[in-house]
Coordinates of C-alpha atoms and ligand atoms in Angstrom, one line a residue:
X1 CA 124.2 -95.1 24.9
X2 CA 127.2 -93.7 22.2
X3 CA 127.9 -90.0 23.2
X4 CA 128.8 -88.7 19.5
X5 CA 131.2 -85.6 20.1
X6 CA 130.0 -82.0 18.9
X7 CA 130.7 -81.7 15.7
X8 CA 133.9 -79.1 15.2
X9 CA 132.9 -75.1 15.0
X10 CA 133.6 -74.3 10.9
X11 CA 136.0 -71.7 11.3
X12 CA 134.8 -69.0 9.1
X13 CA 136.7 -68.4 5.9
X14 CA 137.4 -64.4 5.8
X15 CA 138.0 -62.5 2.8
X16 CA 141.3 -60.1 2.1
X17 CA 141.0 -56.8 3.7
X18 CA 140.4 -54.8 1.0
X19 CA 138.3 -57.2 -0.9
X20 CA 135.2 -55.6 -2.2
X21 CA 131.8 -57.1 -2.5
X22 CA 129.9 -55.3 -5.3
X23 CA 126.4 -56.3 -7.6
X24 CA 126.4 -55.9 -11.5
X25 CA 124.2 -54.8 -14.0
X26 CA 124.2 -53.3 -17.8
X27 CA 122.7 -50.2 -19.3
X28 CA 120.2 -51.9 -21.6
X29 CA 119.3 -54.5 -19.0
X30 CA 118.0 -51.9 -16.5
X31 CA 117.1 -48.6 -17.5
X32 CA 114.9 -48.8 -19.6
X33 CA 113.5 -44.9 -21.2
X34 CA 115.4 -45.9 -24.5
X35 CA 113.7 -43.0 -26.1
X36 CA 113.9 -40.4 -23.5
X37 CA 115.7 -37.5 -23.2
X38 CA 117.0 -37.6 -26.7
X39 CA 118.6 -41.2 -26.5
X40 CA 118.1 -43.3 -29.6
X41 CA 118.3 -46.9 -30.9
X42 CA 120.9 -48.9 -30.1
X43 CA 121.2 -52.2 -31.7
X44 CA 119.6 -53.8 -29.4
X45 CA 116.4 -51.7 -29.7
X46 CA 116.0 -52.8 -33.3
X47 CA 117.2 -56.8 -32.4
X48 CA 113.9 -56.6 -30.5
X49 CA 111.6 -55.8 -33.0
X50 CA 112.9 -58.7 -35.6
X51 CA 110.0 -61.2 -35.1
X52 CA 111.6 -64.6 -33.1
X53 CA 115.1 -62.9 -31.8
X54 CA 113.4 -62.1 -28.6
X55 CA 111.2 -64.2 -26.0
X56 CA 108.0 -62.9 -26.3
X57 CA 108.8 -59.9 -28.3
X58 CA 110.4 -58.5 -25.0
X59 CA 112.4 -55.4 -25.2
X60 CA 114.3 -52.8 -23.2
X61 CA 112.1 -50.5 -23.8
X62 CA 110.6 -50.1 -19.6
X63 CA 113.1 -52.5 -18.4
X64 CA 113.4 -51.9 -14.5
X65 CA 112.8 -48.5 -15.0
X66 CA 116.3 -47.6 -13.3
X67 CA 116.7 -44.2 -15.2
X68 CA 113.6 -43.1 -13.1
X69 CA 114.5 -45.0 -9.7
X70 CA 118.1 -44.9 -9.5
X71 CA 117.7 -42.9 -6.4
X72 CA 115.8 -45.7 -4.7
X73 CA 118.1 -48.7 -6.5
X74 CA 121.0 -46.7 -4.9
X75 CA 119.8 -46.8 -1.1
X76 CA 119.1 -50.3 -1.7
X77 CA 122.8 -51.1 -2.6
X78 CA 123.2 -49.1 0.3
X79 CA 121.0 -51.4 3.0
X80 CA 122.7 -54.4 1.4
X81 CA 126.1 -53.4 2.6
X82 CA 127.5 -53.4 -1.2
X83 CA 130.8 -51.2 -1.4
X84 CA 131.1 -51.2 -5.6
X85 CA 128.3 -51.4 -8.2
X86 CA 128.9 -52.2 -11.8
X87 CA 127.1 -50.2 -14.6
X88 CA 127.6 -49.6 -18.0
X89 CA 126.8 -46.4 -19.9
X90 CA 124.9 -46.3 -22.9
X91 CA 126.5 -45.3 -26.0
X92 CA 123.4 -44.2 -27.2
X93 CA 122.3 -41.8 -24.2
X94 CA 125.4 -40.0 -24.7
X95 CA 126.5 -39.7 -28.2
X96 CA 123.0 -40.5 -29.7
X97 CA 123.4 -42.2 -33.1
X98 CA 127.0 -42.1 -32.3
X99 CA 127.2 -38.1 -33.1
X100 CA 126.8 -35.3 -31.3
X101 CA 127.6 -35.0 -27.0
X102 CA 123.8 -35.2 -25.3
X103 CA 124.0 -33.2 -22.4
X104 CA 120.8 -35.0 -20.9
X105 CA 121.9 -38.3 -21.4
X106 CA 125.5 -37.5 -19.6
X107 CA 123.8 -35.8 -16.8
X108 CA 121.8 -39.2 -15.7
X109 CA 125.0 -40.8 -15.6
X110 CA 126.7 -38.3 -13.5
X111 CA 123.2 -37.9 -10.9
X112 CA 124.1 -42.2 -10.3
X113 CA 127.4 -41.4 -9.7
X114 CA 126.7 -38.8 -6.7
X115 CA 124.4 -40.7 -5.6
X116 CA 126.4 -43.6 -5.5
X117 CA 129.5 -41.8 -3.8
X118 CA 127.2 -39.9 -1.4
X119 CA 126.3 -43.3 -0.2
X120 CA 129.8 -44.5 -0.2
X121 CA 129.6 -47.0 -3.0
X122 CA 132.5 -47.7 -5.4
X123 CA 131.5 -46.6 -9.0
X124 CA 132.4 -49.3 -11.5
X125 CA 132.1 -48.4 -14.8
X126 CA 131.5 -50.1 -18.3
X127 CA 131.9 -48.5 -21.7
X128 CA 130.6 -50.6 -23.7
X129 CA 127.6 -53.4 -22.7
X130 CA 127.1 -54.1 -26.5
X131 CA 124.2 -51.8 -27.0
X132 CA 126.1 -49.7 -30.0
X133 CA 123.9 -46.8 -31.8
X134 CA 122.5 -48.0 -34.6
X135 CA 122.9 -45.2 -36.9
X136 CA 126.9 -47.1 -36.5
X137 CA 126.2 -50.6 -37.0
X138 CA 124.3 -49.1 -40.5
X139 CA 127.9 -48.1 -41.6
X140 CA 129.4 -51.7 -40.8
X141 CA 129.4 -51.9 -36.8
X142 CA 132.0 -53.2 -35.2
X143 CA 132.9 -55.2 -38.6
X144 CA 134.1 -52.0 -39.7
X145 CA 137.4 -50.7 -38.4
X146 CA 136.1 -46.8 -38.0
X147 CA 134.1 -48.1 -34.9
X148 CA 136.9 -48.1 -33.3
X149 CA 138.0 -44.5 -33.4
X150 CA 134.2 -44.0 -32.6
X151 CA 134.3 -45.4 -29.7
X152 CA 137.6 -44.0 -28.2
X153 CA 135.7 -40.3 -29.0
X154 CA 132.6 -41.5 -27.0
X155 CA 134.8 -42.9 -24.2
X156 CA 136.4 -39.8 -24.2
X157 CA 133.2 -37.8 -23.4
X158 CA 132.2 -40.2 -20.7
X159 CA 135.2 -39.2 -19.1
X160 CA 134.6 -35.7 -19.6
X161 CA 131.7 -35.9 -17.7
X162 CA 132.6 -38.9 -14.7
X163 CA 136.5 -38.3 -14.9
X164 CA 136.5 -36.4 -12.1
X165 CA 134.6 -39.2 -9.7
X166 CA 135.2 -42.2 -11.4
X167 CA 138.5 -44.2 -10.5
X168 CA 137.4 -47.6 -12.4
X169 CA 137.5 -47.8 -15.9
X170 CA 136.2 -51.0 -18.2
X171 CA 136.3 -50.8 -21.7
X172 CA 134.6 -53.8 -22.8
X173 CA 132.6 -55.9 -21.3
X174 CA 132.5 -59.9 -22.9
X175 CA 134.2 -58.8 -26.7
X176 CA 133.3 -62.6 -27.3
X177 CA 129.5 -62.3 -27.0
X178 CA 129.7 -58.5 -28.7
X179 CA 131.7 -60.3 -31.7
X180 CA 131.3 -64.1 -32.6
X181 CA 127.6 -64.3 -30.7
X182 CA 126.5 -61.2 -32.6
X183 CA 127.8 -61.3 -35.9
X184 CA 128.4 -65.0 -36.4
X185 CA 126.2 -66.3 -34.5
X186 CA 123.0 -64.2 -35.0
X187 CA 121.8 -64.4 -31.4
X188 CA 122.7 -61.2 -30.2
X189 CA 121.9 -58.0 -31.4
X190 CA 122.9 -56.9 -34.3
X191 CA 121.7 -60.6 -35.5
X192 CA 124.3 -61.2 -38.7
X193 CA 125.5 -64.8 -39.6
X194 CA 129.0 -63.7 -41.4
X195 CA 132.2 -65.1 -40.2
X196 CA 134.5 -62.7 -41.5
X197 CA 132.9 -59.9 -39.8
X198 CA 133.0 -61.6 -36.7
X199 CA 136.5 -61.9 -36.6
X200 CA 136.9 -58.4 -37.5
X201 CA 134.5 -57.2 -34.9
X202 CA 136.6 -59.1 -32.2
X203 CA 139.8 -57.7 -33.7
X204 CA 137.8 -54.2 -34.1
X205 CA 136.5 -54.3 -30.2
X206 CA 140.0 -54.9 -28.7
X207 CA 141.5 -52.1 -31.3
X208 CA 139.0 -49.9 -29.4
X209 CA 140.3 -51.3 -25.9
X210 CA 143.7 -50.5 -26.7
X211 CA 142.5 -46.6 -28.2
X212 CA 140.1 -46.2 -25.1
X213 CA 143.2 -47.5 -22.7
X214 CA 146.0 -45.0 -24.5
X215 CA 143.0 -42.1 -24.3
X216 CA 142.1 -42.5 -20.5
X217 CA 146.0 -43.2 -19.5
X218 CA 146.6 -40.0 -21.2
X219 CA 144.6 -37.9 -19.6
X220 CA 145.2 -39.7 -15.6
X221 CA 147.3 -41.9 -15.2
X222 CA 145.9 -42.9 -11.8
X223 CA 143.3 -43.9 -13.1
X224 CA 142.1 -48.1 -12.8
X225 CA 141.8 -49.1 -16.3
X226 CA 141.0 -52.8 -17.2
X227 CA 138.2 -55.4 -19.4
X228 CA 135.9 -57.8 -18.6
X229 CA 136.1 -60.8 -20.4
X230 CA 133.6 -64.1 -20.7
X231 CA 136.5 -66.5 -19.9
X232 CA 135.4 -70.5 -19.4
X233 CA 137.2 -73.6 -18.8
X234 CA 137.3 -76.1 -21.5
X235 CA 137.5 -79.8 -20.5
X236 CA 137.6 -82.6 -23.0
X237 CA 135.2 -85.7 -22.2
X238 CA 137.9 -88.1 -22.6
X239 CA 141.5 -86.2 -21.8
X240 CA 143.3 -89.2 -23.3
X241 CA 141.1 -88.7 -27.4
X242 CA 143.2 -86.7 -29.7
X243 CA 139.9 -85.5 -31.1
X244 CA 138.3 -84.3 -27.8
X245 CA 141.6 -82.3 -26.3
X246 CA 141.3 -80.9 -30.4
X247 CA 137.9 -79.7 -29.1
X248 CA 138.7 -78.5 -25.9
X249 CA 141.5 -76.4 -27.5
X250 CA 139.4 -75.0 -29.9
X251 CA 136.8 -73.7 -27.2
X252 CA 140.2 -72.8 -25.3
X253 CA 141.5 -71.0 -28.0
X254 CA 138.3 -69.1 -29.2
X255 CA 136.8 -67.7 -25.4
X256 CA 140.2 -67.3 -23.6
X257 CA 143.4 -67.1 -25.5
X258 CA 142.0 -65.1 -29.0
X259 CA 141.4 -62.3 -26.3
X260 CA 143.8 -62.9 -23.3
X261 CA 146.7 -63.1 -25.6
X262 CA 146.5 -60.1 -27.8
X263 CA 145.9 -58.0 -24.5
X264 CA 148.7 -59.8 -22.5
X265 CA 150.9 -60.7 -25.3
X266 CA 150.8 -58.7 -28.0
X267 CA 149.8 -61.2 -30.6
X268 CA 147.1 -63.8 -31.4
X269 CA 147.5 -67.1 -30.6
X270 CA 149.1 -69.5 -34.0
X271 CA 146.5 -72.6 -33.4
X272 CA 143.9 -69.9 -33.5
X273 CA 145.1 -67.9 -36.6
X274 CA 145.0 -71.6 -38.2
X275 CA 141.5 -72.6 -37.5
X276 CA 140.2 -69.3 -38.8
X277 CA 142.7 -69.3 -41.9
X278 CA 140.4 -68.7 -45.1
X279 CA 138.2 -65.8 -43.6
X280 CA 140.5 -62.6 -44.3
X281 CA 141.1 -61.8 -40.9
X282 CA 145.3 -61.5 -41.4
X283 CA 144.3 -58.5 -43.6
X284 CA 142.0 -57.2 -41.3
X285 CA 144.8 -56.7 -38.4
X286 CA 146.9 -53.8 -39.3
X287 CA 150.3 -53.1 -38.4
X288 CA 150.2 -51.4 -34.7
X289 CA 147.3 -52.6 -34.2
X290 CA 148.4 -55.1 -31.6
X291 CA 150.8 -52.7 -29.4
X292 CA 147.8 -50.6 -29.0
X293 CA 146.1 -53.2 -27.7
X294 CA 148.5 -54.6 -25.4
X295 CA 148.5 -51.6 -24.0
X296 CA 149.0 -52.1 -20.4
X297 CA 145.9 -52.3 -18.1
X298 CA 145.4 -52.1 -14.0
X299 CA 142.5 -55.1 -13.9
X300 CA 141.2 -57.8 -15.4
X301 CA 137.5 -58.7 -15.0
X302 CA 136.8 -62.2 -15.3
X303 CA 133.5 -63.1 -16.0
X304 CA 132.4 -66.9 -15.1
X305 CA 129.0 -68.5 -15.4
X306 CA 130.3 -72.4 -16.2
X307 CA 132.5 -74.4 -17.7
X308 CA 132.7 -76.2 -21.0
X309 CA 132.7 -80.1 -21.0
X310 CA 133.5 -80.9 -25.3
X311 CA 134.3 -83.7 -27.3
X312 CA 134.6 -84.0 -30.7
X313 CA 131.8 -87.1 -31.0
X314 CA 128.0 -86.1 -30.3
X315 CA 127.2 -85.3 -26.8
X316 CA 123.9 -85.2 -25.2
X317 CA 122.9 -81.4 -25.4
X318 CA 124.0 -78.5 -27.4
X319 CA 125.4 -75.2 -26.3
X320 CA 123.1 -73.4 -24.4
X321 CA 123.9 -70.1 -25.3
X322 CA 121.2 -70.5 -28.1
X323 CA 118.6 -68.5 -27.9
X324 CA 115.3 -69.3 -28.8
X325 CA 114.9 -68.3 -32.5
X326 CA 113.5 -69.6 -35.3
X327 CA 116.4 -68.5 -37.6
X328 CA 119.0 -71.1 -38.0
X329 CA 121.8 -71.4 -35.9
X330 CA 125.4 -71.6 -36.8
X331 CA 128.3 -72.1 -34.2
X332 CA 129.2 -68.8 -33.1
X333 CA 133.0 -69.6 -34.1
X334 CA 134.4 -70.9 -37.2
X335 CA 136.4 -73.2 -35.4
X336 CA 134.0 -74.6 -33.3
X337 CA 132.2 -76.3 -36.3
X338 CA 132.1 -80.5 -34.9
X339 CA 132.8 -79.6 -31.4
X340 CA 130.0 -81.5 -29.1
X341 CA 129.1 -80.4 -25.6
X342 CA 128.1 -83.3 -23.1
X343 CA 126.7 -82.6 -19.6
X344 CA 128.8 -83.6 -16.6
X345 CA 126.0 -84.5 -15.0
X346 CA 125.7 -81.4 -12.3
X347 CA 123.0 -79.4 -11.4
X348 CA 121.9 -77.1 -13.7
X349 CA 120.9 -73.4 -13.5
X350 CA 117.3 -71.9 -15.8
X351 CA 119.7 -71.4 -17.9
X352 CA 121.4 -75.2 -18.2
X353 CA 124.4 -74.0 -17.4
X354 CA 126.3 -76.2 -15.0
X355 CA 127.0 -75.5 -11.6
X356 CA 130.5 -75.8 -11.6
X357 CA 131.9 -73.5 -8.9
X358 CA 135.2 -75.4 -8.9
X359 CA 135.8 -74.5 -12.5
X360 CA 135.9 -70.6 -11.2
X361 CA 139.1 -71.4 -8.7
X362 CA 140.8 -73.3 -11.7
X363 CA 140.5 -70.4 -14.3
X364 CA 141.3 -67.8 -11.6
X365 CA 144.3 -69.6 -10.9
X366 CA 144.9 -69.9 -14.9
X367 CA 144.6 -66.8 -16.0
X368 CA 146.5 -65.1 -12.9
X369 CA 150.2 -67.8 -13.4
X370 CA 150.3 -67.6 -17.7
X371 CA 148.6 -63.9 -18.0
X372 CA 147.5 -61.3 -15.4
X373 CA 150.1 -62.3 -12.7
X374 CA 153.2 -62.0 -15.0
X375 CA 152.0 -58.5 -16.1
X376 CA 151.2 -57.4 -12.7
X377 CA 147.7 -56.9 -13.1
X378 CA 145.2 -57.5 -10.7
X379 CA 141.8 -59.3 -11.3
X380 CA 138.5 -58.8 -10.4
X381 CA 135.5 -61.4 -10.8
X382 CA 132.8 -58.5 -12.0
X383 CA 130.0 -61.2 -12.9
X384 CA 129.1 -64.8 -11.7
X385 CA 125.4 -65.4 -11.0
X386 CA 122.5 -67.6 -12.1
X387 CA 119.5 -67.7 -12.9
X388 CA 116.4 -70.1 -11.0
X389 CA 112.5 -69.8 -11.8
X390 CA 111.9 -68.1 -8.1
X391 CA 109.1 -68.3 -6.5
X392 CA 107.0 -65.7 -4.6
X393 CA 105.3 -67.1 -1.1
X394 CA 101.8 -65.5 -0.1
X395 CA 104.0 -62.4 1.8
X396 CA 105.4 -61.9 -1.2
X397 CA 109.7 -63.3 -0.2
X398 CA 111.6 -65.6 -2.2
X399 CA 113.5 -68.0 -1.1
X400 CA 115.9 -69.0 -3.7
X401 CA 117.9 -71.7 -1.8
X402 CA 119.3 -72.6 -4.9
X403 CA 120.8 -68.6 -5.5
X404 CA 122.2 -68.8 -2.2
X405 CA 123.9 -72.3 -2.5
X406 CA 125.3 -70.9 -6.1
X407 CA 126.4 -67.8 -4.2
X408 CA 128.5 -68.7 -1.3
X409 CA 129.7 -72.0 -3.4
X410 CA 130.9 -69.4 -5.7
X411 CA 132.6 -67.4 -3.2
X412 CA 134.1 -70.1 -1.8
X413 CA 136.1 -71.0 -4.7
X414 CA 137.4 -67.3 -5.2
X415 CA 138.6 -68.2 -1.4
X416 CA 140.0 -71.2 -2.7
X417 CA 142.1 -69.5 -5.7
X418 CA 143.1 -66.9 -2.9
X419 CA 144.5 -69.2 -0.6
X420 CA 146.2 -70.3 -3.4
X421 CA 148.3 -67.0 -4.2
X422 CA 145.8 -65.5 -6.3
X423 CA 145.3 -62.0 -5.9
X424 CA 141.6 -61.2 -6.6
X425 CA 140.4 -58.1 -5.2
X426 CA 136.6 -58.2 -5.8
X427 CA 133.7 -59.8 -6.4
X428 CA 130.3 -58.6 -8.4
X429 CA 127.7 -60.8 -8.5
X430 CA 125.0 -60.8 -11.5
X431 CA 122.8 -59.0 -11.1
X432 CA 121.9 -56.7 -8.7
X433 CA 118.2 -56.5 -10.1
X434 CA 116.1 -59.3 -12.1
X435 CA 116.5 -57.8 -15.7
X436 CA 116.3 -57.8 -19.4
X437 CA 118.1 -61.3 -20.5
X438 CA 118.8 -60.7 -23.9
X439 CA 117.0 -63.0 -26.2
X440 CA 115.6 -64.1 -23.7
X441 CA 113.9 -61.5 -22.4
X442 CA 112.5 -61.4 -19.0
X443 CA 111.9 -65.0 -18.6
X444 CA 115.4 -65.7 -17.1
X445 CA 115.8 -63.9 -13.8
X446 CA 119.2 -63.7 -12.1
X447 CA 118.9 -61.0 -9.4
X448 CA 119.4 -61.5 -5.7
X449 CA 116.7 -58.3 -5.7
X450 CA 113.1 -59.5 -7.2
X451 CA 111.6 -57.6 -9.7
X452 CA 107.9 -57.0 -10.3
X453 CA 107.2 -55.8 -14.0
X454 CA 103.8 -55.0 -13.2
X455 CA 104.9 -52.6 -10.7
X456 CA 108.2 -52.0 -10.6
X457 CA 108.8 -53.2 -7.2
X458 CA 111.9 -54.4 -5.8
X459 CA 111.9 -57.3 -3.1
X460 CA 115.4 -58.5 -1.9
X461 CA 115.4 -62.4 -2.4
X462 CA 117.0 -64.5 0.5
X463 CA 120.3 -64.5 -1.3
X464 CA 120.4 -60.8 -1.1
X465 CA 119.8 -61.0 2.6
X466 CA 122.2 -64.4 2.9
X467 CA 125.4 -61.6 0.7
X468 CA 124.2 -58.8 3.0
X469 CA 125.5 -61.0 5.9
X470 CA 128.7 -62.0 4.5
X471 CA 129.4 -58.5 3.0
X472 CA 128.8 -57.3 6.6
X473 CA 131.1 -60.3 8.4
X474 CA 133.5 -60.3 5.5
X475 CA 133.4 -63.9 6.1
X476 CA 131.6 -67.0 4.8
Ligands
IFM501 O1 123.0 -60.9 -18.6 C1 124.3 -61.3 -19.1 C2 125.2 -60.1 -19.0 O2 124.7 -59.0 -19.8 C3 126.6 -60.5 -19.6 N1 127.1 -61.7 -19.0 C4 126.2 -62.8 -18.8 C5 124.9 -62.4 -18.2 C6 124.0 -63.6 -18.0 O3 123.7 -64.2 -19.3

């Protein structure tokens, strides 16, 4: 008989001491009452009705109903152990049609926040989660530069209101989706297919950082100011084919540095400048306009879903971030024109994005030695989730193995960038709640708590109960 020794306790990995474990969501995504209480359409509300932009003519209209049942969301967040929760305000609740203050709309915001402080939860807080009123995007949106100063008022009267409670600030949240996806691409709200105005939008949106930064640092300067940004890495299919590390760049240059480098830097990257040459963007950045938006910040937030696998010969499937309309789609970036995606063979999420966990300890690692580490700034992973067709058993739990897995692989590799000297000092993951996903509606569900639209009612999948435990041992 072999006598096979016990197999070696795992020690637990444990998390820095003042790490914090926190759940994300977004304005539009949850709340739903978009015509209540004097708010009005945002972009988003009118994407919806164009026939094809949305899954089954979904909308945002119900949602999860979170603008009646934040109570009860909150003392969920609670019984899950989370110590920070991620929301964004709506532009449109509180300066309907971008104009004047809406006292109703402010006081919803400022109801979460006791709530959430009562129960000792960390309030999070996003400007802007790319529903903008629609009364602005009829003057030019984000394509024209007077949004801008718009948005720096309305930030302004957010803090008005939350100033006095709320420590963390983000100004944008994903400028890349809320620019190139939006107004190049045509798959987000407001839907336009016009390259020049996407650039200006992403030059527009980080002018509004930089005012929104200069605003809130004026008025407390203890206060944590940061953005979130949708950064990826970019791998080229065959590192030693001049044509796929020109594709790799390309995707490099258009989610990461046209954004990391005019906040960190002070300038936009010269590859980049190049590839959009042609579309009237060097008139469109004015002179200031980058020191205002190098501003300094206290935190990055990184958002990470996957990486990018590219080549510059045909792969096998096309970026996934299309969403299922019948209009015809343009890459969502000027310079991304002949750039292929191939699949690296992983699992995939509902969404066929990859599972690529390791790609999340690479970037964090990135972006902390060339750009948040050199400034002293600290980062923050404020979304990373995914989304799996659950199922419900007869007593009515999921068990979304797959969530789990996703979830602690995930947190693993923040470990792993923290063992490695990188200072991150939270985690959120996406979502909190099963939600409104965009063009695709609700057919895509990423929450660790179940939603029932019929009813409203929340069940906490396994993975909420599996982050529960970790949040509670601090450990994986
Ligand atoms: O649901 C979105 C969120 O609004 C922004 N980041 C990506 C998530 C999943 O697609």
């Amino acid at each position: 008989m072999t006598i096979t020794p016990a197999a070696e306790p795992r020690a637990a990995r444990t998390f820095p001491q003042d790490f914090l474990f926190g759940a994300a969501t977004a304005a539009y995504q949850i709340e739903g009452a978009a015509h209540e209480d004097g708010r009005t359409d945002s972009i988003w509300d009118v994407f919806c009705r164009v026939p094809g932009a949305v899954v089954h003519a979904d909308n945002g209209e119900v949602a999860c109903d979170h603008y009646h049942r934040y109570a009860d969301d909150v003392a969920l967040m609670a019984d899950l152990g989370l110590q920070t929760y991620r929301f964004s305000t709506s532009w449109s609740r509180v300066r309907p049609d971008g104009g004047q203050v809406n006292k109703q709309g402010l006081a919803f915001y400022s109801k979460l926040v006791d709530q959430l402080l009562e129960k000792n939860i960390k309030p999070w807080l996003t400007l802007y989660h790319w529903d903008l009123p629609q009364a602005l995007e009829e003057k030019g949106g984000w394509a024209n530069r007077d949004t801008a100063y718009r948005f720096a008022e309305y930030a302004a009267t957010v803090h008005d209101v939350l100033g006095d409670r709320v420590d963390a600030w983000t100004t944008l949240n994903e400028p890349w989706c809320a620019s190139f996806l939006s107004y190049i691409g045509g798959e987000h709200a407001p839907g336009r297919q016009d390259v020049p105005a996407g650039l200006a939008a992403a030059h527009h949106l980080l002018l509004g950082h930089g005012l929104v930064v200069q605003e809130l640092r004026k008025r407390d300067p203890a206060l944590q100011l940061g953005i979130t940004l949708n950064l990826t890495v970019a791998d080229p299919v065959n590192p030693d084919d001049a044509g796929d590390l020109d594709a790799a760049r390309r995707i490099d240059g258009q989610f990461n540095r046209f954004f990391l480098d005019p906040i960190f830097r002070g300038r936009y990257p010269e590859d980049v400048l190049r590839d959009v040459a042609g579309n009237g963007f060097e008139t469109v950045v004015q002179p200031g306009d980058l020191g205002i938006i190098s501003t300094p910040i206290d935190a990055l937030g990184v958002n990470y879903y996957h990486g990018e696998f590219v080549s510059a010969k045909p792969g096998l499937q096309e970026t996934t971030t299309a969403a299922p309309s019948e209009r015809p789609k343009r890459s969502p970036f000027p310079a991304a024109d002949g750039v292929y995606w191939h699949s690296r063979g992983l699992p995939q999420t509902a969404m066929d994005w990859d599972v690529q966990p390791e790609g999340l300890t690479r970037l964090l690692r990135r972006v902390h030695d060339e750009y948040s580490g050199p400034a002293g700034v600290a980062i923050a992973v404020t979304e990373n989730g995914a989304a799996y067709d659950d199922v419900v058993l007869a007593d009515g739990s999921v068990d979304d193995v797959d969530r789990r897995s996703f979830l602690t692989a995930h947190l693993g590799a923040i470990l792993d960038a923290v063992d490695d000297g990188v200072p991150v000092t939270g985690y959120f993951y996406w979502s909190l709640l099963d939600n409104f996903e965009w063009a695709w509606g609700y057919d895509k569900r990423f929450g660790i708590v179940r939603v029932d639209y019929e009813t409203q009612a929340r069940t906490p999948k396994a993975s909420a109960i599996e982050y529960s435990r970790i949040i509670g041992e601090r450990a994986l």
